[in-house]
Short mmCIF file of C-alpha atoms and ligand atoms in Angstrom, two decimals:
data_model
loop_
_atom_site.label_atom_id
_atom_site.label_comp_id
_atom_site.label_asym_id
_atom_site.label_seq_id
_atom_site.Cartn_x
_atom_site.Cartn_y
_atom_site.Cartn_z
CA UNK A 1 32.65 14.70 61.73
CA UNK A 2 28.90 14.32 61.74
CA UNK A 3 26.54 12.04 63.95
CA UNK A 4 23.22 11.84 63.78
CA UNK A 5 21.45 10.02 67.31
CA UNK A 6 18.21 9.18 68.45
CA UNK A 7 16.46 8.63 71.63
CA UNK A 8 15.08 5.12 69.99
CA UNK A 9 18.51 3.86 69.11
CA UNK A 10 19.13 5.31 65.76
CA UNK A 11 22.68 6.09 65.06
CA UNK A 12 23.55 7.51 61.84
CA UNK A 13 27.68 8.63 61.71
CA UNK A 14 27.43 11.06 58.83
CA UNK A 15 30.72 11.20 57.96
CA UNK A 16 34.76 10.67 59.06
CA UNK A 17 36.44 9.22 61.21
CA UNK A 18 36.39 11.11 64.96
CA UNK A 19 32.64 11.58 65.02
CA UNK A 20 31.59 9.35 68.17
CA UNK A 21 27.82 8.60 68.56
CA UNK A 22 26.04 10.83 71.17
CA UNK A 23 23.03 8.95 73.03
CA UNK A 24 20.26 10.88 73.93
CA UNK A 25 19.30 10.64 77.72
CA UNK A 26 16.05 9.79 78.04
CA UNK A 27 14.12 13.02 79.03
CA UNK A 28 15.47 14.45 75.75
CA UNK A 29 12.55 12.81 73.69
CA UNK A 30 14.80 13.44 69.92
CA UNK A 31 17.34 12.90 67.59
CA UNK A 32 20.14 15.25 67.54
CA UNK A 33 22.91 15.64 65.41
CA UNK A 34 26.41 16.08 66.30
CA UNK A 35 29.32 17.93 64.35
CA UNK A 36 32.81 17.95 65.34
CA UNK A 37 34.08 21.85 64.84
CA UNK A 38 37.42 21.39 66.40
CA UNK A 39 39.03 18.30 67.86
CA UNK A 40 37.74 19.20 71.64
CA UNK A 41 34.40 20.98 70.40
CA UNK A 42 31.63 20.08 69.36
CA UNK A 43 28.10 21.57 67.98
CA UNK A 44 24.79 19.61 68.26
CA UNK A 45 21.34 20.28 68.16
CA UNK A 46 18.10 18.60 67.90
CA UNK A 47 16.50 17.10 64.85
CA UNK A 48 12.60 16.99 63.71
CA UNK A 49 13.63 14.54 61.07
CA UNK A 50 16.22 13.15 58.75
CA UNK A 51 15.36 14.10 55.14
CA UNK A 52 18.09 12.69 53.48
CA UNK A 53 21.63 11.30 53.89
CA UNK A 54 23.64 9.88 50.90
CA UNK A 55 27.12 9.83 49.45
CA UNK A 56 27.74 11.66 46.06
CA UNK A 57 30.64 10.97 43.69
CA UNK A 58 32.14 13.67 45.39
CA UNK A 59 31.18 14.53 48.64
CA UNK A 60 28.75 12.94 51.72
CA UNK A 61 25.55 14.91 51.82
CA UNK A 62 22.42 15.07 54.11
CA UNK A 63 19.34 17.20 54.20
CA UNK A 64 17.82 17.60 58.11
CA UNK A 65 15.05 19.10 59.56
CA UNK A 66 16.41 20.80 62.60
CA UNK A 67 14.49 22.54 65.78
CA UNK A 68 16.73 25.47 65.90
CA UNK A 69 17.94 26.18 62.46
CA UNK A 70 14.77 24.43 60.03
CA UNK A 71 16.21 22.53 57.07
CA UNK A 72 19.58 22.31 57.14
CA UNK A 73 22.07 20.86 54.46
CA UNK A 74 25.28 19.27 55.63
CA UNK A 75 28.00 17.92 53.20
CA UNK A 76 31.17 16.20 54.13
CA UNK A 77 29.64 16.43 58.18
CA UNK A 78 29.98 20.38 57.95
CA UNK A 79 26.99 22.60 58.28
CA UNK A 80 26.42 24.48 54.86
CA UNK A 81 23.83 25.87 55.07
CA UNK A 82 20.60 26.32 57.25
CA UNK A 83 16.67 27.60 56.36
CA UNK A 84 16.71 30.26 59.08
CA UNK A 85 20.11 32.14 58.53
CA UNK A 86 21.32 31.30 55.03
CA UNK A 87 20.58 34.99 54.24
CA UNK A 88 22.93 36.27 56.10
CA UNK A 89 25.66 33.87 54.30
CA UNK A 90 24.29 34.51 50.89
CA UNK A 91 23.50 38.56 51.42
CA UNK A 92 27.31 39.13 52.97
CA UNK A 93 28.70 36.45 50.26
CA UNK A 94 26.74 38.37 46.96
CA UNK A 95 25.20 41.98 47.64
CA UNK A 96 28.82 43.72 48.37
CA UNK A 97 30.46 43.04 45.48
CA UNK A 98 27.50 43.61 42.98
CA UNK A 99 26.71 47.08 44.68
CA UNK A 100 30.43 47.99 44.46
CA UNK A 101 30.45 47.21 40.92
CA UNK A 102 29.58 50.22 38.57
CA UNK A 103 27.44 47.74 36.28
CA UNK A 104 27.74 44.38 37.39
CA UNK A 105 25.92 42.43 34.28
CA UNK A 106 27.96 38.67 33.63
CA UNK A 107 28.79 36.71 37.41
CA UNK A 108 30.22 33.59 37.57
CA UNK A 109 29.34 31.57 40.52
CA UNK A 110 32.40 29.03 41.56
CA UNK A 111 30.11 26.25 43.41
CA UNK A 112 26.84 27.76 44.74
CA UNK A 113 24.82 24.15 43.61
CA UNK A 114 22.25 25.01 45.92
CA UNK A 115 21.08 27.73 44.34
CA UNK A 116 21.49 30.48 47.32
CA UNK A 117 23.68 32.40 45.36
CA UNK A 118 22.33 32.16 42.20
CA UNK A 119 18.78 33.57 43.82
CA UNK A 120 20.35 36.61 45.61
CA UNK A 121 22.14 37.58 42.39
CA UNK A 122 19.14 37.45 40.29
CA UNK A 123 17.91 39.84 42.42
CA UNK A 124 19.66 42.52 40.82
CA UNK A 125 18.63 44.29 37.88
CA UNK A 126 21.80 45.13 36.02
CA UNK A 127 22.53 41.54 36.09
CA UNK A 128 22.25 39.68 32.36
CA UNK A 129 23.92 36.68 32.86
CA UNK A 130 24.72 34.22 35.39
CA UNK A 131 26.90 31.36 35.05
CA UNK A 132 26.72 28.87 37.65
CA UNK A 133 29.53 26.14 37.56
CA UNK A 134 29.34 23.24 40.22
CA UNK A 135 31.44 20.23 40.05
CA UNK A 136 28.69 17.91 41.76
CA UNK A 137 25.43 17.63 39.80
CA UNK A 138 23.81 14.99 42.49
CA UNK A 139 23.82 17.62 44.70
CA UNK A 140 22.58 20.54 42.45
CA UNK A 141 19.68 18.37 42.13
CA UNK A 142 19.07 17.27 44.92
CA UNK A 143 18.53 21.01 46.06
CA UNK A 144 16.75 22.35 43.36
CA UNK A 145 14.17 19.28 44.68
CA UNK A 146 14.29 20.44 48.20
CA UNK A 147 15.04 23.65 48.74
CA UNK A 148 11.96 25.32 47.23
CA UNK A 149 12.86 28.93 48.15
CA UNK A 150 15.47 29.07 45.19
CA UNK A 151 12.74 27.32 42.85
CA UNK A 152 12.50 30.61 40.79
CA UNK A 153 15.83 31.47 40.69
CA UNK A 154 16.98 27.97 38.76
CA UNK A 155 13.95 29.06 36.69
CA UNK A 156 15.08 32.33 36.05
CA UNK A 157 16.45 32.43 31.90
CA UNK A 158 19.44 34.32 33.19
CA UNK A 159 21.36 31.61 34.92
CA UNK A 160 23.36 29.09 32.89
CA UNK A 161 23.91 26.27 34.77
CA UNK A 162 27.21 24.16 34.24
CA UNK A 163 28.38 20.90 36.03
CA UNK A 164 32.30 20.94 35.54
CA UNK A 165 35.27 21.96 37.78
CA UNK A 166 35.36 25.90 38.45
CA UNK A 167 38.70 25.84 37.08
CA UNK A 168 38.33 24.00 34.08
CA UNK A 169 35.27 25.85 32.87
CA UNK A 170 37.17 29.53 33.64
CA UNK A 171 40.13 28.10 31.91
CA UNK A 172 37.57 26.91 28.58
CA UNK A 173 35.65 30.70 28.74
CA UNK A 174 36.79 33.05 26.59
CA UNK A 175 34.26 35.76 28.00
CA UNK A 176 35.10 37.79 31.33
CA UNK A 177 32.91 38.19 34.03
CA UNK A 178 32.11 41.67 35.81
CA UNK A 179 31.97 39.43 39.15
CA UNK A 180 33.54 35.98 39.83
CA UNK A 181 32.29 34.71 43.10
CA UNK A 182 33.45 31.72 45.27
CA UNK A 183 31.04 30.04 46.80
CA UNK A 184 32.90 26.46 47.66
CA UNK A 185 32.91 24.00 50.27
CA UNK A 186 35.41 25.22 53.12
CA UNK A 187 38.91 23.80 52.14
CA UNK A 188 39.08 20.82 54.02
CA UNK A 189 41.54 18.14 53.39
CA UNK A 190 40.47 15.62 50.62
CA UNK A 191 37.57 17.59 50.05
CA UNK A 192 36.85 18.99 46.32
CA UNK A 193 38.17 22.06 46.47
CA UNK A 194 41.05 23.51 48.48
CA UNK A 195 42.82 24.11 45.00
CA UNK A 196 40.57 26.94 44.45
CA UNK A 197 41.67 28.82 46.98
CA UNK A 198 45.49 28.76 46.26
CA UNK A 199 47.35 31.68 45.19
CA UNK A 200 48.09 30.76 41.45
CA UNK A 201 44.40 29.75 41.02
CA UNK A 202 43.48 33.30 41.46
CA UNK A 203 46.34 34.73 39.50
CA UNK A 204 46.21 32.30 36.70
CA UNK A 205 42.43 31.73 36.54
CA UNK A 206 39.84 33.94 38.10
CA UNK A 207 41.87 37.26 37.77
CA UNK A 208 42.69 36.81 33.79
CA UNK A 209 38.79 36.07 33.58
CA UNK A 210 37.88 39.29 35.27
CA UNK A 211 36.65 42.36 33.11
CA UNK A 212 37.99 45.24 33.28
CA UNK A 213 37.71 47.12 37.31
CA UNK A 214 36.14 43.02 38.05
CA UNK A 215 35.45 41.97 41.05
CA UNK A 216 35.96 38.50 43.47
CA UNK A 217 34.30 37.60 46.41
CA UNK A 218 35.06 34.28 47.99
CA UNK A 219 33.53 32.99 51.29
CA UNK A 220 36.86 32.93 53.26
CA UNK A 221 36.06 30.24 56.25
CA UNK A 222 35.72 30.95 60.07
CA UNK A 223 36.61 34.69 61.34
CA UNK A 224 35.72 34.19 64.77
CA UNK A 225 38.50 36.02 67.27
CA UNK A 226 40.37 31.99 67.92
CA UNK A 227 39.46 30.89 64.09
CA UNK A 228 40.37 33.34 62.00
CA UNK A 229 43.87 31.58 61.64
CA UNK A 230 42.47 28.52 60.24
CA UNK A 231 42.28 29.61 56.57
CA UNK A 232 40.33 33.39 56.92
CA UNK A 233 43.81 35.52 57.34
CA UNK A 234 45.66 33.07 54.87
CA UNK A 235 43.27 33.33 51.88
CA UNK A 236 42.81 37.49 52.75
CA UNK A 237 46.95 37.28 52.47
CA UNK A 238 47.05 35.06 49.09
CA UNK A 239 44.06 37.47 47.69
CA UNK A 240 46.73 40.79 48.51
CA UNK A 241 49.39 38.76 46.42
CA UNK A 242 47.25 39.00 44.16
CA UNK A 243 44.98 42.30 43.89
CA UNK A 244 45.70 45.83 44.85
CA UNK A 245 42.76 45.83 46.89
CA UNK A 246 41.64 43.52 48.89
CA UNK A 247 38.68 43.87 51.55
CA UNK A 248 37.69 41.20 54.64
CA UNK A 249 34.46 41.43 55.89
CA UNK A 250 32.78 38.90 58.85
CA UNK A 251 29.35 38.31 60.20
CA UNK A 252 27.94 35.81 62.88
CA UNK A 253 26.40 33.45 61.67
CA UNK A 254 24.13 31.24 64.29
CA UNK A 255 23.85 28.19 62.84
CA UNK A 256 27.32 27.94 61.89
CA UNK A 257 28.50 28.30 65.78
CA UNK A 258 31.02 31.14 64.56
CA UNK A 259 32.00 34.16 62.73
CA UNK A 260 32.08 33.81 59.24
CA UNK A 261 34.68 35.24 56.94
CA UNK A 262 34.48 36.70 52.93
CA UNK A 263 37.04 38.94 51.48
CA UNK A 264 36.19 40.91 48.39
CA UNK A 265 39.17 41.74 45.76
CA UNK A 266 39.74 44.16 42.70
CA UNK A 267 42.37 45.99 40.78
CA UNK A 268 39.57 48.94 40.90
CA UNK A 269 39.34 50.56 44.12
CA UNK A 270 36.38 50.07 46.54
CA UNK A 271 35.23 53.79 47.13
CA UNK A 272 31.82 53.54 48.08
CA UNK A 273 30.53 54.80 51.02
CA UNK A 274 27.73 53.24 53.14
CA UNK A 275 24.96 55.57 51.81
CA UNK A 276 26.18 54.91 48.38
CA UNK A 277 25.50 51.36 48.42
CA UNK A 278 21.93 51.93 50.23
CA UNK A 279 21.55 54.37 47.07
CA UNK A 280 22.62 51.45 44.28
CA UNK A 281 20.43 49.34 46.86
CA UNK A 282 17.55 51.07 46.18
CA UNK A 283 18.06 51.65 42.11
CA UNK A 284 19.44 48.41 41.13
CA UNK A 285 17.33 45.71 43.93
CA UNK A 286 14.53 43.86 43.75
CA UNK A 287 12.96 43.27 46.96
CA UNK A 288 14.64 44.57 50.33
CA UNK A 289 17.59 42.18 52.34
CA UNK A 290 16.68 41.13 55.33
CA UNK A 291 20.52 41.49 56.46
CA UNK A 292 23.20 43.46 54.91
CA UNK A 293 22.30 47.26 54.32
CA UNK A 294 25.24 49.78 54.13
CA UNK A 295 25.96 50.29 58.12
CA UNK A 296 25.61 46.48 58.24
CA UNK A 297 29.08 46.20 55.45
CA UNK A 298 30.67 49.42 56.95
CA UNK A 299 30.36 47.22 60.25
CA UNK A 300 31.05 44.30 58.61
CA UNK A 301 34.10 44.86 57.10
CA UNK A 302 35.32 46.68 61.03
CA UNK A 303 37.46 43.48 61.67
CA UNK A 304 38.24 43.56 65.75
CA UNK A 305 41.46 44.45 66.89
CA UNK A 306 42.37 41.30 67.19
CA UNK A 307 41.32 39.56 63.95
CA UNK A 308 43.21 42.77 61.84
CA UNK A 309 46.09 42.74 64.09
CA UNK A 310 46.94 38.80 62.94
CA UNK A 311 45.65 39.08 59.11
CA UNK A 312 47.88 42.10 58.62
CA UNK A 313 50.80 39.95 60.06
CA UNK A 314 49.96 36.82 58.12
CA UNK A 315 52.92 35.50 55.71
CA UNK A 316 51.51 32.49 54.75
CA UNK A 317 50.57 32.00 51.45
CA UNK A 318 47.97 29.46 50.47
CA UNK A 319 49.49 27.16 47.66
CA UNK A 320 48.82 23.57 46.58
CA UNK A 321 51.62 22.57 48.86
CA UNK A 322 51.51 24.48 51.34
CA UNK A 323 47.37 24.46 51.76
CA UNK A 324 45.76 25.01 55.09
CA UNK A 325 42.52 22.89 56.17
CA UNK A 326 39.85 23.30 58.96
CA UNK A 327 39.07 20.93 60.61
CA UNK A 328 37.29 17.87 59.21
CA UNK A 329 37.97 15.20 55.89
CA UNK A 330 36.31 14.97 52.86
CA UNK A 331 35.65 12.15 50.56
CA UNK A 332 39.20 11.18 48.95
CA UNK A 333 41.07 11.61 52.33
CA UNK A 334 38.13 8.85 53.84
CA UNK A 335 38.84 6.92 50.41
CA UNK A 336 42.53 7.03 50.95
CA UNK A 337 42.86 6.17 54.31
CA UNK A 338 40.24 3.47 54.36
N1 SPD B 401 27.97 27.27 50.14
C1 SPD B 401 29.21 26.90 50.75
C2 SPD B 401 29.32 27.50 52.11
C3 SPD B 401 30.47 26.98 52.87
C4 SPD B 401 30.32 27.39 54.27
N2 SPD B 401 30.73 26.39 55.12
C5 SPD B 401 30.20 26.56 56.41
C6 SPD B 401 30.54 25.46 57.37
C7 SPD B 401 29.98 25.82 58.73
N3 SPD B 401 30.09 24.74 59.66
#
């Protein structure tokens, strides 16, 4: 799904099995690297360097230095996450559902190894205790080495860090969480965690381990106007099987090539206005978002006509068995069809 090529031969195929090896012409004095979005699309852009690129027990992972987007991380030959517009992820993913909390103090963070999360979290006052629970401690690691922007927040005496699967730690807590956020890999077949986006996950797991008017937040996938189907209006369909309110929200997100899709869930109603949440903003913050401000969520959560028309007509329900992927493999597919 990933290829990394180089105007001096280098090939690297970063991971699965339709990636094909794109040779730089020679005017184009750089490496680039390749990922596969969709079977007949593809994203690429150029490279400074490659920092790192290595198979965990779980998933593939590299590290690159990229012209457009600085240092980017890519696991299982999908984009995660890239130095110039991770805020925008990690603002949209965090800030809503902490501000529309009364008094968000204990969040549990389902994934979030590289720390993104974890850092924009922190940044709020209320906030007493952080539990961070990622299933792959190579790659927690390996970004608390690199990525030196969330240095203080794996510092910071708040944040327990765990390495287990999300489930299995909710299922061993006995304490509830004001906020339970998901902050996983996309589902993609064979990767680690499409379970945790199925329908009796959140009924049987995250919503018993919710306090009292809790809140979830889960990034939710592509949301452009053609992806939204992928997995966006199925998880925003399982979530209102689930909770009485349920909330989608989307932002662009450049380096991803897309629209990017959350939705935001309670059994407490979300009442607060856009100048509210510039208000709690204000009182509860540290430091100012470069993003997401009240207009930005009121906008945000605006779906186009055509993205509410087909999530308030979706039916499908995501379950174990009937799971929907986007489009890529992860590790135990590779392993399994080797
Ligand atoms: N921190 C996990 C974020 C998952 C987002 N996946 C984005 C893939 C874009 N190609």
């Amino acid at each position: 799904m990933g290829d990394i090529s180089c105007d001096n031969g280098i090939s690297a195929h970063v991971n699965g099995v339709n990636g094909k090896a794109h040779s730089a012409e020679g005017h184009r004095k750089s490496c680039w690297y390749e990922e596969e979005i969709e079977e007949n699309l593809r994203w690429c852009f150029a490279l400074n360097s490659i920092l790192h690129t290595g198979a965990t027990q779980f998933q593939d992972i590299q590290l690159l230095d990229t012209k457009p987007f600085g240092k980017a991380l890519v696991i299982d030959g999908k984009l995660q996450s890239a130095e110039i517009d991770e805020f925008i992820y990690h603002e949209s993913l965090v800030h809503p559902a902490l501000l529309h909390h009364p008094n968000p103090k204990t969040i549990f963070i389902m994934g979030g190894g590289e720390g993104s999360t974890a850092r924009e979290i922190l940044r709020h006052e209320t906030v007493e205790k952080v539990v961070m629970c990622d299933i792959d401690e190579e790659v927690v690691d390996f970004c608390k080495s690199y990525l030196v922007v969330n240095k203080e927040a794996f510092g910071d005496p708040r944040l327990e860090l765990v390495i287990n699967d999300a489930r299995a730690e909710l299922e061993s807590r006995e304490e509830s969480f004001d906020v339970i956020i998901g902050d996983l890999a996309d589902p993609i077949e064979g990767g680690p965690c499409y379970q945790l986006y199925t329908k009796s996950f959140y009924e049987s797991t995250v919503k018993p381990r919710l306090s009292h008017g809790g809140i979830f937040v889960t990034q939710a996938g592509p949301a452009g106007v053609f992806s939204h189907t992928e997995v966006f209006s199925c998880i925003y369909n399982t979530l209102r099987h689930v909770f009485k309110y349920v909330v989608p929200f989307s932002a662009h997100i450049p380096s991803y090539a897309d629209t990017w899709g959350w939705v935001m869930a309670s059994d407490s109603p979300f009442t607060h206005s856009a100048e509210d949440l510039d208000l709690r903003m204000k009182q509860r913050m540290k430091g100012e978002n470069k993003y997401l401000d009240g207009k930005t969520f009121s906008s945000a959560s605006t779906l186009s006509k055509a993205v509410r028309k087909s999530l308030d007509s979706e039916t499908h329900v995501y379950t174990e068995g009937t799971a929907r992927f986007i489009y890529g493999h992860g590790t135990a597919f590779k392993h399994k069809h080797a």
